Amino acid sequence: TEYGGYITYLSIAEKIESLLPGITFKKDFIFTAPRTRHCNAEKNNCGDLVRMLLDYEPFEESFRTVIPYKSCVHRSHLEFQISNPPIGERPSILTRCAGKQFQAVVFRDSFFTVLEPYFSENFGQIVYLWKPYDQQNMEEILRIFKPDIVVEEVIERNLFF
Protein backbone atom coordinates (compact mmCIF):
# COMPACT_ATOMS: atom_id res chain seq x y z
CA THR A 1 0.00 0.00 0.00
CA GLU A 2 1.02 3.63 -0.29
CA TYR A 3 1.35 3.92 3.48
CA GLY A 4 3.34 0.68 3.76
CA GLY A 5 5.66 2.02 1.06
CA TYR A 6 6.02 5.25 3.03
CA ILE A 7 7.05 3.37 6.19
CA THR A 8 9.65 1.46 4.15
CA TYR A 9 10.78 4.71 2.53
CA LEU A 10 11.38 6.31 5.95
CA SER A 11 13.73 3.47 6.88
CA ILE A 12 15.65 3.74 3.60
CA ALA A 13 15.77 7.54 3.90
CA GLU A 14 17.27 7.32 7.37
CA LYS A 15 20.04 5.02 6.13
CA ILE A 16 20.82 7.15 3.05
CA GLU A 17 20.90 10.34 5.15
CA SER A 18 23.57 8.68 7.31
CA LEU A 19 25.60 7.78 4.19
CA LEU A 20 25.27 11.04 2.23
CA PRO A 21 25.95 14.10 4.39
CA GLY A 22 23.95 17.01 3.04
CA ILE A 23 20.88 15.13 1.89
CA THR A 24 17.67 15.58 3.85
CA PHE A 25 14.70 13.53 2.74
CA LYS A 26 11.20 14.94 2.49
CA LYS A 27 9.15 13.21 5.19
CA ASP A 28 6.05 15.37 5.55
CA PHE A 29 3.74 13.39 3.27
CA ILE A 30 0.16 13.42 4.57
CA PHE A 31 -2.20 10.43 4.42
CA THR A 32 -5.93 9.90 4.53
CA ALA A 33 -7.67 8.42 7.53
CA PRO A 34 -7.75 4.62 7.39
CA ARG A 35 -10.26 3.14 4.95
CA THR A 36 -11.42 -0.45 4.71
CA ARG A 37 -11.81 -2.77 1.74
CA HIS A 38 -13.00 -6.34 1.51
CA CYS A 39 -10.23 -8.59 0.12
CA ASN A 40 -11.25 -11.59 -1.88
CA ALA A 41 -8.88 -14.12 -3.48
CA GLU A 42 -11.27 -14.75 -6.36
CA LYS A 43 -11.44 -11.03 -7.24
CA ASN A 44 -7.69 -10.62 -6.67
CA ASN A 45 -8.29 -7.14 -5.27
CA CYS A 46 -5.73 -6.65 -2.48
CA GLY A 47 -2.31 -6.76 -4.06
CA ASP A 48 0.28 -9.38 -4.83
CA LEU A 49 1.86 -9.52 -1.36
CA VAL A 50 -1.35 -11.02 0.03
CA ARG A 51 -1.48 -13.51 -2.87
CA MET A 52 2.15 -14.55 -2.33
CA LEU A 53 1.87 -15.01 1.40
CA LEU A 54 -1.62 -16.33 1.93
CA ASP A 55 -4.12 -18.65 0.40
CA TYR A 56 -6.72 -16.56 2.14
CA GLU A 57 -10.37 -16.53 3.00
CA PRO A 58 -12.08 -13.18 2.34
CA PHE A 59 -11.14 -10.56 4.93
CA GLU A 60 -11.27 -6.82 5.50
CA GLU A 61 -8.12 -4.75 5.15
CA SER A 62 -7.49 -1.26 6.48
CA PHE A 63 -5.34 1.06 4.32
CA ARG A 64 -4.37 4.72 3.91
CA THR A 65 -3.48 6.66 0.77
CA VAL A 66 -1.23 9.67 0.33
CA ILE A 67 -3.00 13.00 -0.07
CA PRO A 68 -1.98 14.62 -3.39
CA TYR A 69 0.91 17.07 -3.08
CA LYS A 70 2.84 19.34 -5.43
CA SER A 71 5.56 17.11 -6.83
CA CYS A 72 8.82 18.35 -8.31
CA VAL A 73 9.31 15.10 -10.27
CA HIS A 74 9.38 14.89 -14.06
CA ARG A 75 9.61 11.42 -15.62
CA SER A 76 11.09 10.54 -18.99
CA HIS A 77 12.61 7.61 -20.82
CA LEU A 78 16.36 7.13 -20.54
CA GLU A 79 18.30 9.37 -22.87
CA PHE A 80 20.91 6.68 -23.50
CA GLN A 81 20.90 2.99 -24.43
CA ILE A 82 22.03 0.15 -22.20
CA SER A 83 22.76 -3.43 -23.16
CA ASN A 84 20.70 -6.08 -21.38
CA PRO A 85 17.69 -3.75 -20.99
CA PRO A 86 14.80 -4.86 -18.80
CA ILE A 87 12.66 -7.49 -20.48
CA GLY A 88 8.98 -6.88 -21.12
CA GLU A 89 6.83 -3.81 -20.75
CA ARG A 90 8.72 -2.19 -17.87
CA PRO A 91 10.79 0.60 -19.41
CA SER A 92 13.81 2.13 -17.76
CA ILE A 93 13.05 5.69 -16.74
CA LEU A 94 14.80 8.82 -15.59
CA THR A 95 13.25 11.14 -13.01
CA ARG A 96 14.33 14.72 -12.43
CA CYS A 97 13.55 17.00 -9.52
CA ALA A 98 14.67 20.61 -9.93
CA GLY A 99 16.71 22.03 -7.08
CA LYS A 100 17.93 18.67 -5.77
CA GLN A 101 21.61 17.82 -6.17
CA PHE A 102 22.10 14.10 -5.54
CA GLN A 103 21.81 11.38 -8.18
CA ALA A 104 20.90 7.71 -7.81
CA VAL A 105 20.55 4.51 -9.79
CA VAL A 106 17.86 2.08 -8.64
CA PHE A 107 17.65 -1.54 -9.74
CA ARG A 108 14.16 -2.58 -8.77
CA ASP A 109 11.14 -4.85 -9.07
CA SER A 110 7.41 -4.23 -8.65
CA PHE A 111 7.67 -3.63 -4.91
CA PHE A 112 9.49 -0.35 -5.53
CA THR A 113 6.41 1.04 -7.30
CA VAL A 114 4.96 2.40 -4.03
CA LEU A 115 8.38 3.76 -2.97
CA GLU A 116 9.20 5.54 -6.22
CA PRO A 117 7.05 8.69 -5.71
CA TYR A 118 8.57 9.38 -2.28
CA PHE A 119 12.11 8.46 -3.31
CA SER A 120 12.04 10.57 -6.50
CA GLU A 121 11.22 13.76 -4.58
CA ASN A 122 14.69 13.77 -3.03
CA PHE A 123 17.14 13.42 -5.91
CA GLY A 124 18.08 15.69 -8.79
CA GLN A 125 18.07 12.63 -11.06
CA ILE A 126 17.35 8.94 -10.65
CA VAL A 127 17.81 6.20 -13.22
CA TYR A 128 15.27 3.43 -12.52
CA LEU A 129 15.99 0.02 -14.06
CA TRP A 130 13.27 -2.59 -13.60
CA LYS A 131 15.68 -5.50 -13.24
CA PRO A 132 18.17 -7.05 -10.80
CA TYR A 133 21.60 -5.47 -10.46
CA ASP A 134 23.63 -5.86 -13.65
CA GLN A 135 27.35 -5.01 -13.57
CA GLN A 136 27.54 -4.42 -17.31
CA ASN A 137 24.64 -1.95 -17.15
CA MET A 138 26.22 -0.23 -14.16
CA GLU A 139 29.51 0.23 -16.03
CA GLU A 140 27.63 1.67 -19.03
CA ILE A 141 25.68 4.06 -16.81
CA LEU A 142 28.84 5.21 -15.02
CA ARG A 143 30.29 6.43 -18.33
CA ILE A 144 27.42 8.93 -18.63
CA PHE A 145 25.77 9.31 -15.25
CA LYS A 146 27.56 9.74 -11.92
CA PRO A 147 25.29 8.50 -9.12
CA ASP A 148 25.93 9.32 -5.49
CA ILE A 149 24.27 6.06 -4.49
CA VAL A 150 23.09 2.82 -6.09
CA VAL A 151 20.10 0.98 -4.63
CA GLU A 152 19.03 -2.56 -5.42
CA GLU A 153 15.57 -3.54 -4.23
CA VAL A 154 14.52 -7.16 -4.70
CA ILE A 155 11.71 -9.01 -2.96
CA GLU A 156 12.26 -12.70 -2.28
CA ARG A 157 9.15 -14.25 -3.77
CA ASN A 158 9.90 -17.85 -2.91
CA LEU A 159 11.02 -17.43 0.67
CA PHE A 160 9.09 -20.42 1.97
CA PHE A 161 9.79 -22.88 -0.85
CSV table of N, CA and C in Angstrom, one decimal:
chain,number,residue,atom,x,y,z
A,1,THR,N,0.8,-1.2,0.0
A,1,THR,CA,0.0,0.0,0.0
A,1,THR,C,0.9,1.2,0.0
A,2,GLU,N,0.3,2.4,-0.3
A,2,GLU,CA,1.0,3.6,-0.3
A,2,GLU,C,1.6,3.9,1.1
A,3,TYR,N,0.9,3.6,2.1
A,3,TYR,CA,1.3,3.9,3.5
A,3,TYR,C,2.4,2.9,3.9
A,4,GLY,N,2.3,1.7,3.5
A,4,GLY,CA,3.3,0.7,3.8
A,4,GLY,C,4.6,1.1,3.0
A,5,GLY,N,4.5,1.5,1.8
A,5,GLY,CA,5.7,2.0,1.1
A,5,GLY,C,6.3,3.2,1.7
A,6,TYR,N,5.5,4.1,2.3
A,6,TYR,CA,6.0,5.3,3.0
A,6,TYR,C,6.8,4.8,4.3
A,7,ILE,N,6.3,3.9,5.0
A,7,ILE,CA,7.0,3.4,6.2
A,7,ILE,C,8.4,2.8,5.8
A,8,THR,N,8.4,2.0,4.7
A,8,THR,CA,9.6,1.5,4.1
A,8,THR,C,10.6,2.6,3.7
A,9,TYR,N,10.0,3.6,3.0
A,9,TYR,CA,10.8,4.7,2.5
A,9,TYR,C,11.5,5.4,3.7
A,10,LEU,N,10.8,5.6,4.8
A,10,LEU,CA,11.4,6.3,5.9
A,10,LEU,C,12.6,5.6,6.4
A,11,SER,N,12.6,4.3,6.4
A,11,SER,CA,13.7,3.5,6.9
A,11,SER,C,14.9,3.6,5.9
A,12,ILE,N,14.6,3.6,4.6
A,12,ILE,CA,15.6,3.7,3.6
A,12,ILE,C,16.2,5.2,3.7
A,13,ALA,N,15.3,6.1,3.8
A,13,ALA,CA,15.8,7.5,3.9
A,13,ALA,C,16.7,7.8,5.1
A,14,GLU,N,16.4,7.2,6.2
A,14,GLU,CA,17.3,7.3,7.4
A,14,GLU,C,18.7,6.8,7.1
A,15,LYS,N,18.7,5.6,6.4
A,15,LYS,CA,20.0,5.0,6.1
A,15,LYS,C,20.8,5.9,5.1
A,16,ILE,N,20.1,6.3,4.1
A,16,ILE,CA,20.8,7.2,3.1
A,16,ILE,C,21.3,8.5,3.6
A,17,GLU,N,20.5,9.1,4.5
A,17,GLU,CA,20.9,10.3,5.2
A,17,GLU,C,22.2,10.1,6.0
A,18,SER,N,22.3,8.9,6.5
A,18,SER,CA,23.6,8.7,7.3
A,18,SER,C,24.8,8.4,6.4
A,19,LEU,N,24.5,8.0,5.1
A,19,LEU,CA,25.6,7.8,4.2
A,19,LEU,C,26.0,9.0,3.4
A,20,LEU,N,25.0,9.9,3.1
A,20,LEU,CA,25.3,11.0,2.2
A,20,LEU,C,25.1,12.3,3.0
A,21,PRO,N,26.1,12.8,3.7
A,21,PRO,CA,26.0,14.1,4.4
A,21,PRO,C,25.4,15.2,3.4
A,22,GLY,N,24.5,15.9,3.9
A,22,GLY,CA,24.0,17.0,3.0
A,22,GLY,C,22.6,16.7,2.4
A,23,ILE,N,22.2,15.4,2.4
A,23,ILE,CA,20.9,15.1,1.9
A,23,ILE,C,19.9,15.0,3.0
A,24,THR,N,18.8,15.7,2.9
A,24,THR,CA,17.7,15.6,3.8
A,24,THR,C,16.4,15.2,3.1
A,25,PHE,N,15.9,14.1,3.5
A,25,PHE,CA,14.7,13.5,2.7
A,25,PHE,C,13.4,14.2,3.2
A,26,LYS,N,12.5,14.4,2.2
A,26,LYS,CA,11.2,14.9,2.5
A,26,LYS,C,10.4,13.8,3.3
A,27,LYS,N,9.9,14.2,4.4
A,27,LYS,CA,9.1,13.2,5.2
A,27,LYS,C,7.7,13.7,5.6
A,28,ASP,N,7.3,14.8,5.1
A,28,ASP,CA,6.0,15.4,5.5
A,28,ASP,C,4.9,15.0,4.6
A,29,PHE,N,4.9,13.8,4.1
A,29,PHE,CA,3.7,13.4,3.3
A,29,PHE,C,2.5,13.2,4.2
A,30,ILE,N,1.4,13.5,3.7
A,30,ILE,CA,0.2,13.4,4.6
A,30,ILE,C,-0.7,12.3,4.0
A,31,PHE,N,-1.4,11.6,4.9
A,31,PHE,CA,-2.2,10.4,4.4
A,31,PHE,C,-3.6,10.6,4.9
A,32,THR,N,-4.5,9.9,4.2
A,32,THR,CA,-5.9,9.9,4.5
A,32,THR,C,-6.1,9.1,5.8
A,33,ALA,N,-7.3,9.3,6.4
A,33,ALA,CA,-7.7,8.4,7.5
A,33,ALA,C,-7.8,7.0,7.0
A,34,PRO,N,-7.6,6.0,7.9
A,34,PRO,CA,-7.8,4.6,7.4
A,34,PRO,C,-9.1,4.4,6.7
A,35,ARG,N,-9.1,3.6,5.6
A,35,ARG,CA,-10.3,3.1,5.0
A,35,ARG,C,-10.2,1.6,4.9
A,36,THR,N,-11.3,1.0,4.7
A,36,THR,CA,-11.4,-0.4,4.7
A,36,THR,C,-11.9,-1.0,3.4
A,37,ARG,N,-11.3,-2.1,2.9
A,37,ARG,CA,-11.8,-2.8,1.7
A,37,ARG,C,-11.9,-4.3,2.1
A,38,HIS,N,-12.8,-4.9,1.3
A,38,HIS,CA,-13.0,-6.3,1.5
A,38,HIS,C,-12.1,-7.1,0.5
A,39,CYS,N,-11.2,-7.9,1.0
A,39,CYS,CA,-10.2,-8.6,0.1
A,39,CYS,C,-10.8,-10.0,-0.2
A,40,ASN,N,-10.7,-10.3,-1.4
A,40,ASN,CA,-11.3,-11.6,-1.9
A,40,ASN,C,-10.3,-12.2,-2.9
A,41,ALA,N,-9.8,-13.4,-2.6
A,41,ALA,CA,-8.9,-14.1,-3.5
A,41,ALA,C,-9.4,-14.3,-4.9
A,42,GLU,N,-10.7,-14.6,-5.0
A,42,GLU,CA,-11.3,-14.7,-6.4
A,42,GLU,C,-11.3,-13.5,-7.2
A,43,LYS,N,-11.5,-12.3,-6.5
A,43,LYS,CA,-11.4,-11.0,-7.2
A,43,LYS,C,-10.0,-10.5,-7.4
A,44,ASN,N,-9.1,-11.0,-6.6
A,44,ASN,CA,-7.7,-10.6,-6.7
A,44,ASN,C,-7.6,-9.1,-6.5
A,45,ASN,N,-8.2,-8.6,-5.4
A,45,ASN,CA,-8.3,-7.1,-5.3
A,45,ASN,C,-7.5,-6.5,-4.1
A,46,CYS,N,-6.5,-7.2,-3.6
A,46,CYS,CA,-5.7,-6.7,-2.5
A,46,CYS,C,-4.2,-6.8,-2.6
A,47,GLY,N,-3.7,-6.8,-3.8
A,47,GLY,CA,-2.3,-6.8,-4.1
A,47,GLY,C,-1.6,-8.1,-4.1
A,48,ASP,N,-0.4,-8.1,-4.6
A,48,ASP,CA,0.3,-9.4,-4.8
A,48,ASP,C,1.0,-9.9,-3.6
A,49,LEU,N,1.2,-9.0,-2.6
A,49,LEU,CA,1.9,-9.5,-1.4
A,49,LEU,C,0.9,-10.5,-0.6
A,50,VAL,N,-0.4,-10.1,-0.6
A,50,VAL,CA,-1.4,-11.0,0.0
A,50,VAL,C,-1.4,-12.3,-0.7
A,51,ARG,N,-1.4,-12.3,-2.1
A,51,ARG,CA,-1.5,-13.5,-2.9
A,51,ARG,C,-0.3,-14.4,-2.6
A,52,MET,N,0.9,-13.8,-2.5
A,52,MET,CA,2.2,-14.5,-2.3
A,52,MET,C,2.2,-15.2,-1.0
A,53,LEU,N,1.7,-14.5,0.0
A,53,LEU,CA,1.9,-15.0,1.4
A,53,LEU,C,0.7,-15.9,1.9
A,54,LEU,N,-0.5,-15.7,1.4
A,54,LEU,CA,-1.6,-16.3,1.9
A,54,LEU,C,-2.5,-16.9,0.9
A,55,ASP,N,-3.0,-18.1,1.1
A,55,ASP,CA,-4.1,-18.6,0.4
A,55,ASP,C,-5.3,-18.3,1.3
A,56,TYR,N,-5.9,-17.2,1.1
A,56,TYR,CA,-6.7,-16.6,2.1
A,56,TYR,C,-8.2,-16.7,1.9
A,57,GLU,N,-8.9,-16.7,3.0
A,57,GLU,CA,-10.4,-16.5,3.0
A,57,GLU,C,-10.6,-15.0,2.9
A,58,PRO,N,-11.8,-14.6,2.4
A,58,PRO,CA,-12.1,-13.2,2.3
A,58,PRO,C,-11.9,-12.5,3.7
A,59,PHE,N,-11.3,-11.3,3.7
A,59,PHE,CA,-11.1,-10.6,4.9
A,59,PHE,C,-11.2,-9.1,4.6
A,60,GLU,N,-11.3,-8.3,5.7
A,60,GLU,CA,-11.3,-6.8,5.5
A,60,GLU,C,-9.9,-6.3,5.8
A,61,GLU,N,-9.4,-5.3,5.0
A,61,GLU,CA,-8.1,-4.7,5.1
A,61,GLU,C,-8.3,-3.2,5.3
A,62,SER,N,-7.5,-2.7,6.3
A,62,SER,CA,-7.5,-1.3,6.5
A,62,SER,C,-6.3,-0.7,5.7
A,63,PHE,N,-6.5,0.4,5.1
A,63,PHE,CA,-5.3,1.1,4.3
A,63,PHE,C,-5.5,2.6,4.3
A,64,ARG,N,-4.4,3.3,4.0
A,64,ARG,CA,-4.4,4.7,3.9
A,64,ARG,C,-3.7,5.1,2.6
A,65,THR,N,-4.1,6.2,2.0
A,65,THR,CA,-3.5,6.7,0.8
A,65,THR,C,-2.9,8.1,1.0
A,66,VAL,N,-1.9,8.4,0.2
A,66,VAL,CA,-1.2,9.7,0.3
A,66,VAL,C,-2.2,10.7,-0.3
A,67,ILE,N,-2.2,11.9,0.4
A,67,ILE,CA,-3.0,13.0,-0.1
A,67,ILE,C,-2.2,13.7,-1.2
A,68,PRO,N,-2.8,14.0,-2.3
A,68,PRO,CA,-2.0,14.6,-3.4
A,68,PRO,C,-1.2,15.8,-2.9
A,69,TYR,N,0.0,16.0,-3.4
A,69,TYR,CA,0.9,17.1,-3.1
A,69,TYR,C,1.6,17.6,-4.4
A,70,LYS,N,2.1,18.8,-4.3
A,70,LYS,CA,2.8,19.3,-5.4
A,70,LYS,C,4.2,18.6,-5.6
A,71,SER,N,4.3,17.9,-6.6
A,71,SER,CA,5.6,17.1,-6.8
A,71,SER,C,6.5,17.9,-7.7
A,72,CYS,N,7.8,17.7,-7.5
A,72,CYS,CA,8.8,18.3,-8.3
A,72,CYS,C,9.3,17.4,-9.4
A,73,VAL,N,8.8,16.2,-9.4
A,73,VAL,CA,9.3,15.1,-10.3
A,73,VAL,C,8.8,15.2,-11.7
A,74,HIS,N,9.7,15.0,-12.6
A,74,HIS,CA,9.4,14.9,-14.1
A,74,HIS,C,10.0,13.6,-14.5
A,75,ARG,N,9.2,12.7,-15.2
A,75,ARG,CA,9.6,11.4,-15.6
A,75,ARG,C,9.8,11.4,-17.1
A,76,SER,N,10.8,10.7,-17.6
A,76,SER,CA,11.1,10.5,-19.0
A,76,SER,C,11.8,9.2,-19.2
A,77,HIS,N,11.9,8.8,-20.5
A,77,HIS,CA,12.6,7.6,-20.8
A,77,HIS,C,14.1,7.9,-20.7
A,78,LEU,N,14.9,6.9,-20.6
A,78,LEU,CA,16.4,7.1,-20.5
A,78,LEU,C,16.8,7.8,-21.8
A,79,GLU,N,17.8,8.7,-21.7
A,79,GLU,CA,18.3,9.4,-22.9
A,79,GLU,C,19.5,8.7,-23.5
A,80,PHE,N,19.8,7.5,-23.0
A,80,PHE,CA,20.9,6.7,-23.5
A,80,PHE,C,20.5,5.2,-23.5
A,81,GLN,N,21.2,4.4,-24.3
A,81,GLN,CA,20.9,3.0,-24.4
A,81,GLN,C,21.8,2.2,-23.5
A,82,ILE,N,21.2,1.1,-23.0
A,82,ILE,CA,22.0,0.2,-22.2
A,82,ILE,C,21.9,-1.2,-22.8
A,83,SER,N,22.9,-2.0,-22.7
A,83,SER,CA,22.8,-3.4,-23.2
A,83,SER,C,22.0,-4.2,-22.1
A,84,ASN,N,21.5,-5.3,-22.3
A,84,ASN,CA,20.7,-6.1,-21.4
A,84,ASN,C,19.6,-5.3,-20.8
A,85,PRO,N,18.8,-4.6,-21.6
A,85,PRO,CA,17.7,-3.8,-21.0
A,85,PRO,C,16.7,-4.7,-20.3
A,86,PRO,N,15.9,-4.1,-19.4
A,86,PRO,CA,14.8,-4.9,-18.8
A,86,PRO,C,13.9,-5.5,-19.9
A,87,ILE,N,13.5,-6.7,-19.6
A,87,ILE,CA,12.7,-7.5,-20.5
A,87,ILE,C,11.2,-7.2,-20.2
A,88,GLY,N,10.4,-7.1,-21.3
A,88,GLY,CA,9.0,-6.9,-21.1
A,88,GLY,C,8.6,-5.4,-21.2
A,89,GLU,N,7.5,-5.1,-20.6
A,89,GLU,CA,6.8,-3.8,-20.8
A,89,GLU,C,7.3,-2.8,-19.7
A,90,ARG,N,8.3,-3.1,-18.9
A,90,ARG,CA,8.7,-2.2,-17.9
A,90,ARG,C,9.9,-1.4,-18.4
A,91,PRO,N,9.7,-0.2,-18.9
A,91,PRO,CA,10.8,0.6,-19.4
A,91,PRO,C,11.7,1.2,-18.3
A,92,SER,N,12.9,1.4,-18.6
A,92,SER,CA,13.8,2.1,-17.8
A,92,SER,C,13.4,3.6,-17.9
A,93,ILE,N,13.5,4.3,-16.7
A,93,ILE,CA,13.0,5.7,-16.7
A,93,ILE,C,14.1,6.5,-16.0
A,94,LEU,N,14.0,7.8,-16.3
A,94,LEU,CA,14.8,8.8,-15.6
A,94,LEU,C,13.8,9.8,-14.9
A,95,THR,N,14.0,10.1,-13.6
A,95,THR,CA,13.2,11.1,-13.0
A,95,THR,C,14.2,12.3,-12.7
A,96,ARG,N,13.6,13.5,-12.8
A,96,ARG,CA,14.3,14.7,-12.4
A,96,ARG,C,13.5,15.5,-11.5
A,97,CYS,N,14.2,16.1,-10.5
A,97,CYS,CA,13.5,17.0,-9.5
A,97,CYS,C,14.4,18.3,-9.4
A,98,ALA,N,13.9,19.4,-9.9
A,98,ALA,CA,14.7,20.6,-9.9
A,98,ALA,C,15.0,21.0,-8.5
A,99,GLY,N,16.3,21.5,-8.4
A,99,GLY,CA,16.7,22.0,-7.1
A,99,GLY,C,17.3,21.0,-6.2
A,100,LYS,N,17.3,19.7,-6.6
A,100,LYS,CA,17.9,18.7,-5.8
A,100,LYS,C,19.3,18.3,-6.4
A,101,GLN,N,20.3,18.0,-5.6
A,101,GLN,CA,21.6,17.8,-6.2
A,101,GLN,C,22.0,16.4,-6.3
A,102,PHE,N,21.6,15.5,-5.5
A,102,PHE,CA,22.1,14.1,-5.5
A,102,PHE,C,21.5,13.3,-6.7
A,103,GLN,N,22.2,12.3,-7.1
A,103,GLN,CA,21.8,11.4,-8.2
A,103,GLN,C,21.9,9.9,-7.7
A,104,ALA,N,21.0,9.1,-8.2
A,104,ALA,CA,20.9,7.7,-7.8
A,104,ALA,C,20.6,6.8,-9.0
A,105,VAL,N,21.0,5.6,-8.9
A,105,VAL,CA,20.6,4.5,-9.8
A,105,VAL,C,19.8,3.5,-8.9
A,106,VAL,N,18.7,3.1,-9.4
A,106,VAL,CA,17.9,2.1,-8.6
A,106,VAL,C,17.6,0.9,-9.5
A,107,PHE,N,18.0,-0.3,-9.1
A,107,PHE,CA,17.6,-1.5,-9.7
A,107,PHE,C,16.5,-2.0,-8.9
A,108,ARG,N,15.4,-2.4,-9.5
A,108,ARG,CA,14.2,-2.6,-8.8
A,108,ARG,C,13.2,-3.6,-9.4
A,109,ASP,N,12.2,-4.0,-8.6
A,109,ASP,CA,11.1,-4.9,-9.1
A,109,ASP,C,9.8,-4.1,-8.7
A,110,SER,N,8.7,-4.9,-8.8
A,110,SER,CA,7.4,-4.2,-8.7
A,110,SER,C,7.2,-3.7,-7.3
A,111,PHE,N,7.9,-4.1,-6.3
A,111,PHE,CA,7.7,-3.6,-4.9
A,111,PHE,C,8.2,-2.2,-4.7
A,112,PHE,N,9.0,-1.7,-5.6
A,112,PHE,CA,9.5,-0.3,-5.5
A,112,PHE,C,8.5,0.6,-6.1
A,113,THR,N,7.4,0.2,-6.7
A,113,THR,CA,6.4,1.0,-7.3
A,113,THR,C,5.8,2.0,-6.3
A,114,VAL,N,5.5,1.5,-5.1
A,114,VAL,CA,5.0,2.4,-4.0
A,114,VAL,C,6.0,3.3,-3.4
A,115,LEU,N,7.3,2.9,-3.5
A,115,LEU,CA,8.4,3.8,-3.0
A,115,LEU,C,8.8,4.9,-3.9
A,116,GLU,N,8.7,4.6,-5.2
A,116,GLU,CA,9.2,5.5,-6.2
A,116,GLU,C,8.7,7.0,-6.1
A,117,PRO,N,7.4,7.3,-5.8
A,117,PRO,CA,7.0,8.7,-5.7
A,117,PRO,C,7.8,9.4,-4.6
A,118,TYR,N,7.9,8.8,-3.4
A,118,TYR,CA,8.6,9.4,-2.3
A,118,TYR,C,10.1,9.5,-2.6
A,119,PHE,N,10.7,8.5,-3.1
A,119,PHE,CA,12.1,8.5,-3.3
A,119,PHE,C,12.5,9.5,-4.3
A,120,SER,N,11.7,9.7,-5.4
A,120,SER,CA,12.0,10.6,-6.5
A,120,SER,C,12.0,12.0,-6.1
A,121,GLU,N,11.3,12.4,-5.0
A,121,GLU,CA,11.2,13.8,-4.6
A,121,GLU,C,12.5,14.3,-4.0
A,122,ASN,N,13.5,13.4,-3.8
A,122,ASN,CA,14.7,13.8,-3.0
A,122,ASN,C,16.0,13.8,-3.8
A,123,PHE,N,15.9,13.5,-5.1
A,123,PHE,CA,17.1,13.4,-5.9
A,123,PHE,C,17.0,14.3,-7.2
A,124,GLY,N,18.1,14.9,-7.6
A,124,GLY,CA,18.1,15.7,-8.8
A,124,GLY,C,17.8,14.8,-10.0
A,125,GLN,N,18.3,13.6,-10.0
A,125,GLN,CA,18.1,12.6,-11.1
A,125,GLN,C,18.2,11.2,-10.5
A,126,ILE,N,17.3,10.4,-11.0
A,126,ILE,CA,17.4,8.9,-10.6
A,126,ILE,C,17.1,8.1,-11.9
A,127,VAL,N,18.0,7.2,-12.2
A,127,VAL,CA,17.8,6.2,-13.2
A,127,VAL,C,17.2,5.0,-12.6
A,128,TYR,N,16.0,4.6,-13.0
A,128,TYR,CA,15.3,3.4,-12.5
A,128,TYR,C,15.4,2.3,-13.6
A,129,LEU,N,15.9,1.2,-13.2
A,129,LEU,CA,16.0,0.0,-14.1
A,129,LEU,C,15.2,-1.1,-13.4
A,130,TRP,N,14.2,-1.6,-14.1
A,130,TRP,CA,13.3,-2.6,-13.6
A,130,TRP,C,13.9,-3.9,-13.9
A,131,LYS,N,14.9,-4.3,-13.1
A,131,LYS,CA,15.7,-5.5,-13.2
A,131,LYS,C,16.6,-5.7,-12.1
A,132,PRO,N,17.2,-6.9,-11.8
A,132,PRO,CA,18.2,-7.0,-10.8
A,132,PRO,C,19.5,-6.3,-11.2
A,133,TYR,N,20.3,-6.1,-10.2
A,133,TYR,CA,21.6,-5.5,-10.5
A,133,TYR,C,22.3,-6.2,-11.6
A,134,ASP,N,22.9,-5.4,-12.5
A,134,ASP,CA,23.6,-5.9,-13.7
A,134,ASP,C,24.9,-5.1,-13.8
A,135,GLN,N,26.1,-5.7,-13.6
A,135,GLN,CA,27.3,-5.0,-13.6
A,135,GLN,C,27.6,-4.3,-14.9
A,136,GLN,N,27.3,-5.0,-16.0
A,136,GLN,CA,27.5,-4.4,-17.3
A,136,GLN,C,26.7,-3.1,-17.5
A,137,ASN,N,25.5,-3.2,-17.1
A,137,ASN,CA,24.6,-2.0,-17.1
A,137,ASN,C,25.2,-0.9,-16.3
A,138,MET,N,25.7,-1.2,-15.1
A,138,MET,CA,26.2,-0.2,-14.2
A,138,MET,C,27.4,0.4,-14.8
A,139,GLU,N,28.3,-0.3,-15.4
A,139,GLU,CA,29.5,0.2,-16.0
A,139,GLU,C,29.1,1.2,-17.2
A,140,GLU,N,28.1,0.8,-17.9
A,140,GLU,CA,27.6,1.7,-19.0
A,140,GLU,C,27.1,3.0,-18.5
A,141,ILE,N,26.3,2.9,-17.4
A,141,ILE,CA,25.7,4.1,-16.8
A,141,ILE,C,26.8,5.0,-16.3
A,142,LEU,N,27.8,4.4,-15.6
A,142,LEU,CA,28.8,5.2,-15.0
A,142,LEU,C,29.6,6.0,-16.0
A,143,ARG,N,29.6,5.6,-17.3
A,143,ARG,CA,30.3,6.4,-18.3
A,143,ARG,C,29.6,7.7,-18.6
A,144,ILE,N,28.3,7.8,-18.3
A,144,ILE,CA,27.4,8.9,-18.6
A,144,ILE,C,26.9,9.6,-17.4
A,145,PHE,N,26.5,8.9,-16.4
A,145,PHE,CA,25.8,9.3,-15.2
A,145,PHE,C,26.6,9.0,-14.0
A,146,LYS,N,26.7,9.9,-13.1
A,146,LYS,CA,27.6,9.7,-11.9
A,146,LYS,C,26.7,9.7,-10.7
A,147,PRO,N,26.2,8.6,-10.3
A,147,PRO,CA,25.3,8.5,-9.1
A,147,PRO,C,26.1,8.7,-7.8
A,148,ASP,N,25.4,9.2,-6.8
A,148,ASP,CA,25.9,9.3,-5.5
A,148,ASP,C,25.7,8.0,-4.7
A,149,ILE,N,24.6,7.3,-5.2
A,149,ILE,CA,24.3,6.1,-4.5
A,149,ILE,C,23.6,5.1,-5.5
A,150,VAL,N,23.8,3.8,-5.3
A,150,VAL,CA,23.1,2.8,-6.1
A,150,VAL,C,22.3,2.0,-5.1
A,151,VAL,N,21.0,1.8,-5.5
A,151,VAL,CA,20.1,1.0,-4.6
A,151,VAL,C,19.6,-0.2,-5.4
A,152,GLU,N,19.6,-1.4,-4.8
A,152,GLU,CA,19.0,-2.6,-5.4
A,152,GLU,C,17.9,-3.0,-4.5
A,153,GLU,N,16.7,-3.1,-5.0
A,153,GLU,CA,15.6,-3.5,-4.2
A,153,GLU,C,15.1,-4.8,-4.9
A,154,VAL,N,15.0,-5.9,-4.2
A,154,VAL,CA,14.5,-7.2,-4.7
A,154,VAL,C,13.7,-7.8,-3.6
A,155,ILE,N,12.5,-8.3,-3.9
A,155,ILE,CA,11.7,-9.0,-3.0
A,155,ILE,C,11.9,-10.5,-3.2
A,156,GLU,N,12.1,-11.2,-2.2
A,156,GLU,CA,12.3,-12.7,-2.3
A,156,GLU,C,10.9,-13.3,-2.4
A,157,ARG,N,10.5,-13.8,-3.5
A,157,ARG,CA,9.2,-14.3,-3.8
A,157,ARG,C,9.0,-15.7,-3.4
A,158,ASN,N,10.0,-16.4,-3.2
A,158,ASN,CA,9.9,-17.9,-2.9
A,158,ASN,C,10.6,-18.2,-1.6
A,159,LEU,N,10.4,-17.3,-0.6
A,159,LEU,CA,11.0,-17.4,0.7
A,159,LEU,C,10.7,-18.8,1.4
A,160,PHE,N,9.5,-19.2,1.2
A,160,PHE,CA,9.1,-20.4,2.0
A,160,PHE,C,9.2,-21.7,1.2
A,161,PHE,N,9.8,-21.7,0.0
A,161,PHE,CA,9.8,-22.9,-0.9
A,161,PHE,C,11.2,-23.4,-1.0
